[in-house]
XYZ file of C-alpha atoms in Angstrom:
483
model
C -24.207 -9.834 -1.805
C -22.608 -6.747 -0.479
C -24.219 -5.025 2.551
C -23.821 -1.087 3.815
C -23.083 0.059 6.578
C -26.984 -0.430 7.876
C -26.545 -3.775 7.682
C -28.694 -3.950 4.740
C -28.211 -5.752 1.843
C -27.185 -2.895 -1.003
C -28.769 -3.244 -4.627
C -25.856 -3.842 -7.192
C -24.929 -1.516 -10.285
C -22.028 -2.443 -11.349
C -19.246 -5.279 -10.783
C -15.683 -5.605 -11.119
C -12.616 -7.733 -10.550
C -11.012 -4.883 -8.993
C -12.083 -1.117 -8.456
C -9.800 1.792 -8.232
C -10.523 4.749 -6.462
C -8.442 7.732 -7.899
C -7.585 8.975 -11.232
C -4.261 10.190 -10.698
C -0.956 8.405 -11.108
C -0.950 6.092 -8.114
C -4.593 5.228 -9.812
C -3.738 4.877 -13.356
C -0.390 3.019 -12.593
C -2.466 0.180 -10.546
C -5.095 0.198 -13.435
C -2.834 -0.327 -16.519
C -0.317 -2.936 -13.680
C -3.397 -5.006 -13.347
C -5.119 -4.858 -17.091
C -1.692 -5.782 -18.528
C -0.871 -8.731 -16.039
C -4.431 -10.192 -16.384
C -6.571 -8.515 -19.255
C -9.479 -10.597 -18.496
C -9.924 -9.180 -15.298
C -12.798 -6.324 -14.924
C -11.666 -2.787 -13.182
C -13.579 0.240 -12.074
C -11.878 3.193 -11.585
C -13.675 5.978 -9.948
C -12.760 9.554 -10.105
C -14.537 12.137 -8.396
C -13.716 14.655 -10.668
C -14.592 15.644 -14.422
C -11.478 14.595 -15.282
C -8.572 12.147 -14.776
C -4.874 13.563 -13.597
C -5.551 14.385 -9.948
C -2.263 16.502 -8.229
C -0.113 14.112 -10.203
C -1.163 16.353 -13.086
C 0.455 19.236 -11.653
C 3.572 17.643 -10.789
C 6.625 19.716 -12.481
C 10.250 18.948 -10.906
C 10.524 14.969 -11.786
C 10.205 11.330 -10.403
C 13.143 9.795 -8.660
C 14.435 6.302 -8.606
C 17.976 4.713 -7.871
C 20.776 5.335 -10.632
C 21.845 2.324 -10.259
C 23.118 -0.741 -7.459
C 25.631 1.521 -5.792
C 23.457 4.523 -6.121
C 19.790 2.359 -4.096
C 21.278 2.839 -0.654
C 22.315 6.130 -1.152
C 18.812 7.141 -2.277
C 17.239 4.941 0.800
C 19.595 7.303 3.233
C 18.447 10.414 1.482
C 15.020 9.008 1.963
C 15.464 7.809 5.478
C 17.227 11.153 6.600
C 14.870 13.196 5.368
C 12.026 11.606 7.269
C 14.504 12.385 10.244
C 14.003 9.013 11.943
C 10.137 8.477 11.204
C 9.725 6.520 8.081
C 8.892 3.068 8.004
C 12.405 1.558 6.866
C 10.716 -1.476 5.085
C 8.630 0.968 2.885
C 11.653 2.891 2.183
C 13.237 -0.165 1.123
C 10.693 -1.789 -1.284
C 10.010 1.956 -2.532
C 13.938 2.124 -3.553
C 14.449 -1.558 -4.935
C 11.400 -1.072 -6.992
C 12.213 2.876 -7.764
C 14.157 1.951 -11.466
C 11.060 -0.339 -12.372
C 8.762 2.578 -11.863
C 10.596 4.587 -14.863
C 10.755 1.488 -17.006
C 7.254 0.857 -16.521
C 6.551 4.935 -18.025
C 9.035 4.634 -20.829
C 7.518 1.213 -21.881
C 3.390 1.592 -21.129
C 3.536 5.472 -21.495
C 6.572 5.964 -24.102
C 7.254 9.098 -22.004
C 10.525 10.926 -22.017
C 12.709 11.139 -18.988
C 15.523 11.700 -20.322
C 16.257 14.868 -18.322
C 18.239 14.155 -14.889
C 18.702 17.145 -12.021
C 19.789 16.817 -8.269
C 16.739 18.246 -6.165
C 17.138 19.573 -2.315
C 18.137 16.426 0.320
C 19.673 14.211 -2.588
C 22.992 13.160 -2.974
C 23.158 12.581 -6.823
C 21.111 14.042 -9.713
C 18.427 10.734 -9.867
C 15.475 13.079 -10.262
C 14.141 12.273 -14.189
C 11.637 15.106 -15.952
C 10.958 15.521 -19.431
C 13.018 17.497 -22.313
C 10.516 19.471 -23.589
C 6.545 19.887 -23.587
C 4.182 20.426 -20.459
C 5.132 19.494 -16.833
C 6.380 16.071 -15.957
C 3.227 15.264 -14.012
C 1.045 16.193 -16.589
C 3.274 14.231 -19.569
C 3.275 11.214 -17.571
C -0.930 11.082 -16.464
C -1.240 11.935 -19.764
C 0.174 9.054 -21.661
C -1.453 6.987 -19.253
C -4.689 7.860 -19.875
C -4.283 7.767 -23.735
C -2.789 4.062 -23.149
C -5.974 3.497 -21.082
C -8.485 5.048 -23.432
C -6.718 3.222 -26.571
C -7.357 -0.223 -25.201
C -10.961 0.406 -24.210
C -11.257 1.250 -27.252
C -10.058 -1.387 -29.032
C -11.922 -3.767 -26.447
C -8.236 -5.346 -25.116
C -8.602 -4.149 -21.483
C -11.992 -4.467 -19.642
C -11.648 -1.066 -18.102
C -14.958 1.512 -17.002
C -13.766 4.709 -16.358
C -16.459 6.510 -13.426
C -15.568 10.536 -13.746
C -17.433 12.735 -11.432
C -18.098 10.144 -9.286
C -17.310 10.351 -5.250
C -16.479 7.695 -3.056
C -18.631 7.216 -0.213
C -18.492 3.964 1.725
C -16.395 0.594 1.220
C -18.718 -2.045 1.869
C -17.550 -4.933 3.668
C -18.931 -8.367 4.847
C -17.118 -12.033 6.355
C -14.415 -10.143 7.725
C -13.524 -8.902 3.674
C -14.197 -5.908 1.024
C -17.546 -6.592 -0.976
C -17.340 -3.262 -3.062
C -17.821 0.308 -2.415
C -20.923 2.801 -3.273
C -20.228 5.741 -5.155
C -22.231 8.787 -5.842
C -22.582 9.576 -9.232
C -23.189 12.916 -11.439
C -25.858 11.711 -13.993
C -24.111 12.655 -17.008
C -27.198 12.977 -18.878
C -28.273 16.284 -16.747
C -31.535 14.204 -15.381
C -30.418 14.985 -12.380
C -29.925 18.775 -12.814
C -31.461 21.024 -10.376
C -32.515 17.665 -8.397
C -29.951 18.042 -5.546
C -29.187 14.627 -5.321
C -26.374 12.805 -6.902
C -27.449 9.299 -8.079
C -26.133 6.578 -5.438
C -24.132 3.068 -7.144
C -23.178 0.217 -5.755
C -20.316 -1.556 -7.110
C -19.647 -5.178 -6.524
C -15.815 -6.050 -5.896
C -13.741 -8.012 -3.743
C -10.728 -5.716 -4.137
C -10.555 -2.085 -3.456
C -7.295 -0.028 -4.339
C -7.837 3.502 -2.299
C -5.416 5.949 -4.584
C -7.454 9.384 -3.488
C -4.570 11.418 -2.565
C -3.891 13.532 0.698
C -5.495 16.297 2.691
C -3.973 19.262 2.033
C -7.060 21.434 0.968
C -9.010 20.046 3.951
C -8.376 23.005 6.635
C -10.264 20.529 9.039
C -8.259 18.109 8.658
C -5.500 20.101 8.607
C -6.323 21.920 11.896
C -7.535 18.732 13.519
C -3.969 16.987 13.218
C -1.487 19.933 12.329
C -3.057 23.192 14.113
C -1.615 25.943 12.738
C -0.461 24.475 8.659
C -4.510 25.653 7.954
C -3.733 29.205 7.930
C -1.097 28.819 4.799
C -2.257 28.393 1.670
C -2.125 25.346 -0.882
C -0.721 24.097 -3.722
C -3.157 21.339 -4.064
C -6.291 21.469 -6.192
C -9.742 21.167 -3.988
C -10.004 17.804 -4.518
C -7.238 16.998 -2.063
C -9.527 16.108 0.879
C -8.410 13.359 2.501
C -11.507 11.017 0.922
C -9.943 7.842 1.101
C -8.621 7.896 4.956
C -12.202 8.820 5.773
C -13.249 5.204 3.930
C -10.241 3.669 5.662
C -10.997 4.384 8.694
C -14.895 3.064 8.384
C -13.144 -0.176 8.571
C -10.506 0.302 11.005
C -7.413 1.158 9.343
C -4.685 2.619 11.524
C -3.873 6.200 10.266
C 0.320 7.357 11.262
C 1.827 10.770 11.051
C -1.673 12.595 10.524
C 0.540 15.688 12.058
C 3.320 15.490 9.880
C 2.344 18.493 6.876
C 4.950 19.574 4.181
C 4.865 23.065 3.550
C 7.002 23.429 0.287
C 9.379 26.566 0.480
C 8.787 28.228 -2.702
C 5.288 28.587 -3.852
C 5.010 31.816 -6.218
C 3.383 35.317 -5.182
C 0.946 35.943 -7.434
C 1.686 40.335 -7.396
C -2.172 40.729 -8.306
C -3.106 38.774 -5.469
C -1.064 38.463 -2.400
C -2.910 36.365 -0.572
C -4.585 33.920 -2.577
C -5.403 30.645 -0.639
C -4.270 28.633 -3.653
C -0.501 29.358 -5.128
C 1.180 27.900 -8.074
C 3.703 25.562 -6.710
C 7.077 26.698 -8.260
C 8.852 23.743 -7.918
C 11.870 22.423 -6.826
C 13.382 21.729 -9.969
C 13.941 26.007 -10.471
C 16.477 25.840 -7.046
C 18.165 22.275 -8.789
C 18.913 24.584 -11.873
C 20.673 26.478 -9.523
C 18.226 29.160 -8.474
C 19.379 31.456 -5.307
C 16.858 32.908 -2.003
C 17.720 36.046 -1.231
C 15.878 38.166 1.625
C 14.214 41.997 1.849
C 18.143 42.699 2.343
C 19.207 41.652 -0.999
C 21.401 38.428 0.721
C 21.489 34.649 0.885
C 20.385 32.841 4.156
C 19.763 29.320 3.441
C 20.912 26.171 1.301
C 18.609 26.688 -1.514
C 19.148 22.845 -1.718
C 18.165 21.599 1.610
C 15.706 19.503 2.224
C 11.983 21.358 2.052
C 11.282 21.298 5.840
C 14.889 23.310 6.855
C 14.009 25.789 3.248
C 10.914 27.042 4.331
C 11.846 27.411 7.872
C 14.680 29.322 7.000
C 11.840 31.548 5.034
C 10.132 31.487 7.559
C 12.394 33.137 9.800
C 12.791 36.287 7.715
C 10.860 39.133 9.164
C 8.963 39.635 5.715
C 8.208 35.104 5.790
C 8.941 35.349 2.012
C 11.899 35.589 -0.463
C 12.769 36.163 -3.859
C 14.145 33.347 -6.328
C 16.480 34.721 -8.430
C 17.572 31.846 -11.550
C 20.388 32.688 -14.157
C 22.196 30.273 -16.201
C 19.821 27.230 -14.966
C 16.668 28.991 -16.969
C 18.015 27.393 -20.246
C 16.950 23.995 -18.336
C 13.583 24.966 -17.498
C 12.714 26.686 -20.495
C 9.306 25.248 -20.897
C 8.095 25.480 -17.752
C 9.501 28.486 -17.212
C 7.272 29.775 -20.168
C 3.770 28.832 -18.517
C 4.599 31.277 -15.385
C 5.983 34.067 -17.082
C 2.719 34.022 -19.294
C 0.742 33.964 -15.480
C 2.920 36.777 -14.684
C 4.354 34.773 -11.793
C 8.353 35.775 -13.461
C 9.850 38.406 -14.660
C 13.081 38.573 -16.539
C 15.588 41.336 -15.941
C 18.515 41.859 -17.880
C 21.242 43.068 -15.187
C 21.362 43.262 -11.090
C 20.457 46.695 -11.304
C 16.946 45.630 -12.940
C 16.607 42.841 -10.375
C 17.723 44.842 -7.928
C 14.400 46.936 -8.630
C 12.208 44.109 -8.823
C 13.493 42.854 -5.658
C 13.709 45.820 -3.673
C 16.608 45.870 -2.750
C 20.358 47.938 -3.091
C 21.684 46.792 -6.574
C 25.335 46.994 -4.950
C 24.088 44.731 -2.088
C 22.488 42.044 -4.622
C 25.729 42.649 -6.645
C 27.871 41.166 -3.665
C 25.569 38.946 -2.500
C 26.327 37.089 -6.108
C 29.546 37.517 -6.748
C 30.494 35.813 -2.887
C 28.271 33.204 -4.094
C 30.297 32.935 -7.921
C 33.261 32.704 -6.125
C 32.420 30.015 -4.002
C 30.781 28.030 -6.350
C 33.986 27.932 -8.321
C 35.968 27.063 -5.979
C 33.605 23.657 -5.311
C 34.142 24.407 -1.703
C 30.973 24.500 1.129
C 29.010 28.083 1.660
C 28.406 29.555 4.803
C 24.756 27.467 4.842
C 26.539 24.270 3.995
C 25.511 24.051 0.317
C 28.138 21.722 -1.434
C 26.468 21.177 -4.794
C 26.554 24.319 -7.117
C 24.636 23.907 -10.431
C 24.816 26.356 -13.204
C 27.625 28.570 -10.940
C 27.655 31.937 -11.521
C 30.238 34.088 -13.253
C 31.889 37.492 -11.517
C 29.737 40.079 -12.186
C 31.913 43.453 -12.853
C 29.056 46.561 -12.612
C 25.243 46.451 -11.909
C 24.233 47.480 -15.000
C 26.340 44.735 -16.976
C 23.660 42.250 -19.113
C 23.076 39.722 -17.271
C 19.698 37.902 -17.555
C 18.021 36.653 -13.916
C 14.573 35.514 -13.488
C 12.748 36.532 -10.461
C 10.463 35.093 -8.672
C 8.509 36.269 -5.650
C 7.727 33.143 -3.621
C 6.645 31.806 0.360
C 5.714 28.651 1.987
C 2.459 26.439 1.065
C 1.066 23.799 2.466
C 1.967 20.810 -0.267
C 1.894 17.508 0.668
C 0.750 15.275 3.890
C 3.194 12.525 4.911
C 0.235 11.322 7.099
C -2.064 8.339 5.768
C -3.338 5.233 6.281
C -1.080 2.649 7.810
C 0.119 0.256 4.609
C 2.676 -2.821 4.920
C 5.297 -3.446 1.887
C 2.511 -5.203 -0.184
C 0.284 -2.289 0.014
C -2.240 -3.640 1.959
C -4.114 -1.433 4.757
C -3.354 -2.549 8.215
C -5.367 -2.025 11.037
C -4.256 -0.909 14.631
C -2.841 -4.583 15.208
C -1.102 -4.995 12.217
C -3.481 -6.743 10.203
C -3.981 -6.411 6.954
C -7.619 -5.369 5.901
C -8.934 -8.187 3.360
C -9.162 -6.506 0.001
C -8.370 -3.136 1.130
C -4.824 -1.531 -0.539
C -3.718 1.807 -0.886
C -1.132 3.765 -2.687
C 0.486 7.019 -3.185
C 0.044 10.027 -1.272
C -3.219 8.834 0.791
C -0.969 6.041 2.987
C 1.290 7.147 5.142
C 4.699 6.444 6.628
C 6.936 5.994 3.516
C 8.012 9.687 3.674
C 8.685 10.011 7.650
C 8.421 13.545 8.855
C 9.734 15.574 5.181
C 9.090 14.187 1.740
C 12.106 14.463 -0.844
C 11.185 16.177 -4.004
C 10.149 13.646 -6.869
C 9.873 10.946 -4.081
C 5.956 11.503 -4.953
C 5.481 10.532 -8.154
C 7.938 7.391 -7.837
C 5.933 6.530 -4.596
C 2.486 6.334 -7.124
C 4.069 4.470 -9.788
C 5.562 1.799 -7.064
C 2.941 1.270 -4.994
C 0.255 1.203 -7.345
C 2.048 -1.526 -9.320
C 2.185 -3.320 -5.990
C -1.386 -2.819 -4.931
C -2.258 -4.362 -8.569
C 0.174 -7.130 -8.176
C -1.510 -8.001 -4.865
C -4.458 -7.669 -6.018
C -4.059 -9.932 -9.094
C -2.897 -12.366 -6.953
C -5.313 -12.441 -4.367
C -8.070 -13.024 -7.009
C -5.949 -15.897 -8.531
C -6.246 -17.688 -5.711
């Protein structure tokens, strides 16, 4: 019988094979690895909000993985170099080998289209895979998931109990290995409304999968191992607390770069209010359809298609700390999503430099140079000044200000986005303690482990990094209980 932390033996509610704590991808990837490798085996998965999706939901510029065998360790440099020297090489590794897998897996379970390929900031080749049309990636792929999920409950193939509203409290452990976890509960049937109190469960298990996500709407957090990253704002919904490194932790789990926070370069501006704490992230895949930065002085000052950390620093540095995307030809590719922030009012669409020019604030003739030294040297396949060597959608001369020319402009600034930081994990997902052990029954994937990323997380390295390690954390954990 499972015991909390007291000491005391706890009353059971529920039991399960396996329980899964976290409804977004990392989550739903480890549910659907394990029902469809062993469908007799019982899962919980526990979400503590109304709904399923998590920040995987709002995931819009694509999932990565290897092109192909020549193309793995070129995508484990990227990887590596980007984490300038701090990620854990045999994470990287398994993450890349297993990186093709992951969009298998989505096509096959999830029948999702990603047929849509685009070269993000820090890679070498265009391996980052989004959808052709419809909502965000993130969304698309959580999603199908889900309906894949809800369709075998339904049809009684997959012994699956889905726990919404439901928050994570303790991981109960006894003999030196997980037990099960307690969970309090929003009684669905309003009993408990006006009460106060949340009902407490205890779930039986012998295998806990932690997929909660990071902290990056946990300002104590934040200030306690980053001081400074709490003042920005997020792009991460409130959920993003850092739950699961707090249950970690209860049982010993080494945590590694807590300090290391990503603020992504361009979150959007919303014009009716400047200094919202939460910002719409506009993602990366707007500056990999060859979107340009320019400053309050109408010019360039950065590879647009640097890695994250070296974008917004270079934002950063500008006296106003913000910028303006301008994207031209490139729109065509991000049609749809293009379509959600122009209805937010987070893009407007001029129709020459002289109209931009306005929006931007800035001397059309200045803004008119600024892009024609940038058409010419995007013709002529040659480096910029900043080093950029990788021109999509280059721009054609542009004779007068006033010629048509249709730009989309964005008003945008750093936000804090993701946290490299997590609990320590080895290459079979399992939570390791201070020593290197592993923590009997304890895994963890996506965003909540840390040391895969290093210091800077490429763009779409995220949702591949769900869909891996959650299939591993199943595996593992389907194999543990075989034996």
């Amino acid at each position: 019988m499972a015991t909390n932390d007291h000491g005391e033996h706890a009353p059971i509610d529920r039991k399960a094979d396996i329980t899964i704590v976290g409804g977004g991808l990392a989550g739903l990837a480890a549910c659907i690895e394990v029902a469809t490798r062993n469908p007799s085996l019982s899962i919980v998965l526990v979400e503590k909000e109304g709904k399923l999706g998590g920040n995987s939901a709002k995931a819009s510029s694509g999932i990565n993985a290897a092109l192909n065998d020549d193309d793995a360790p070129v995508f484990e440099k990227d990887t590596l170099e980007s984490g300038t020297g701090l990620a854990a090489r045999s994470l990287v590794d398994v993450f890349v080998r297993n990186s093709r897998d992951a969009i298998a897996f989505l096509e096959k379970q999830g029948h999702v289209d990603l047929s849509v390929l685009s070269q993000l900031g820090g890679h070498s080749a265009k391996r980052t895979h989004r959808n052709t049309q419809g909502p965000n990636v993130g969304f698309a792929i959580v999603s199908a998931l889900q309906k894949l999920i809800t369709d075998h409950i339904e049809s009684h193939d997959w012994h699956i109990d889905v726990v919404t509203s439901a928050s994570a409290e303790q991981v109960l452990f006894e003999n030196d290995r997980v037990t099960g976890l307690v969970i309090d509960r929003v009684d669905k049937t309003g009993r408990d409304e006006g009460a106060g109190e949340p009902l407490r469960e205890t779930i039986e298990s012998s295998v806990v999968i932690l997929a909660t996500g990071g902290y990056s709407a946990n300002p104590e957090l934040l200030k306690k191992f980053a001081p400074g990253v709490e003042d920005f704002p997020t792009t991460n919904g409130p959920w993003a607390r850092g739950d699961g490194i707090g249950l970690a932790q209860q049982l010993g789990a080494e945590l590694v770069l807590m300090d290391k926070v990503q603020l992504h370069p361009t979150a959007f501006i919303n014009p009716k209010d400047r200094s919202a704490k939460h910002k719409f992230l506009a993602p990366e895949a707007i500056r990999g359809s060859g979107a340009l930065l320019i400053n309050s002085s109408g010019k360039r000052f950065v590879n647009e298609l640097a890695t994250r950390d070296k974008v917004a620093a270079a934002i950063l540095a500008q006296p106003s700390k913000d910028a303006y995307m301008l994207l031209f030809e490139g729109a065509k590719d991000m049609e749809t999503t293009l379509g959600f922030y122009k209805h937010m009012g987070l893009v407007q669409v001029a129709h020459s430099i002289e109209e931009a020019a306005a929006l931007c604030h800035v001397d059309a003739f200045v803004l008119q140079q600024t892009l024609n030294d940038y058409a010419e040297v995007s013709h002529s396949q040659q480096p910029d000044a900043f080093g950029k060597t990788v021109f999509p959608h280059p721009l054609h001369y542009a004779e007068d200000v006033t010629s048509h020319m249709e730009i989309h402009v964005m008003e945008v600034a750093p936000a804090v986005h993701y946290t490299m930081g997590g609990v320590k994990i080895n290459e079979h997902a399992q939570v390791l303690r201070s020593d290197d052990s592993a923590i009997a029954g304890l895994y963890a994937a996506g965003e909540v482990s840390g040391g895969l990323h290093g210091a800077n997380r490429l763009g779409g390295n995220s949702l591949a990094e769900c869909v891996v390690f959650g299939r591993i954390a199943a595996q593992q954990a389907v194999q543990q209980l075989a034996h």
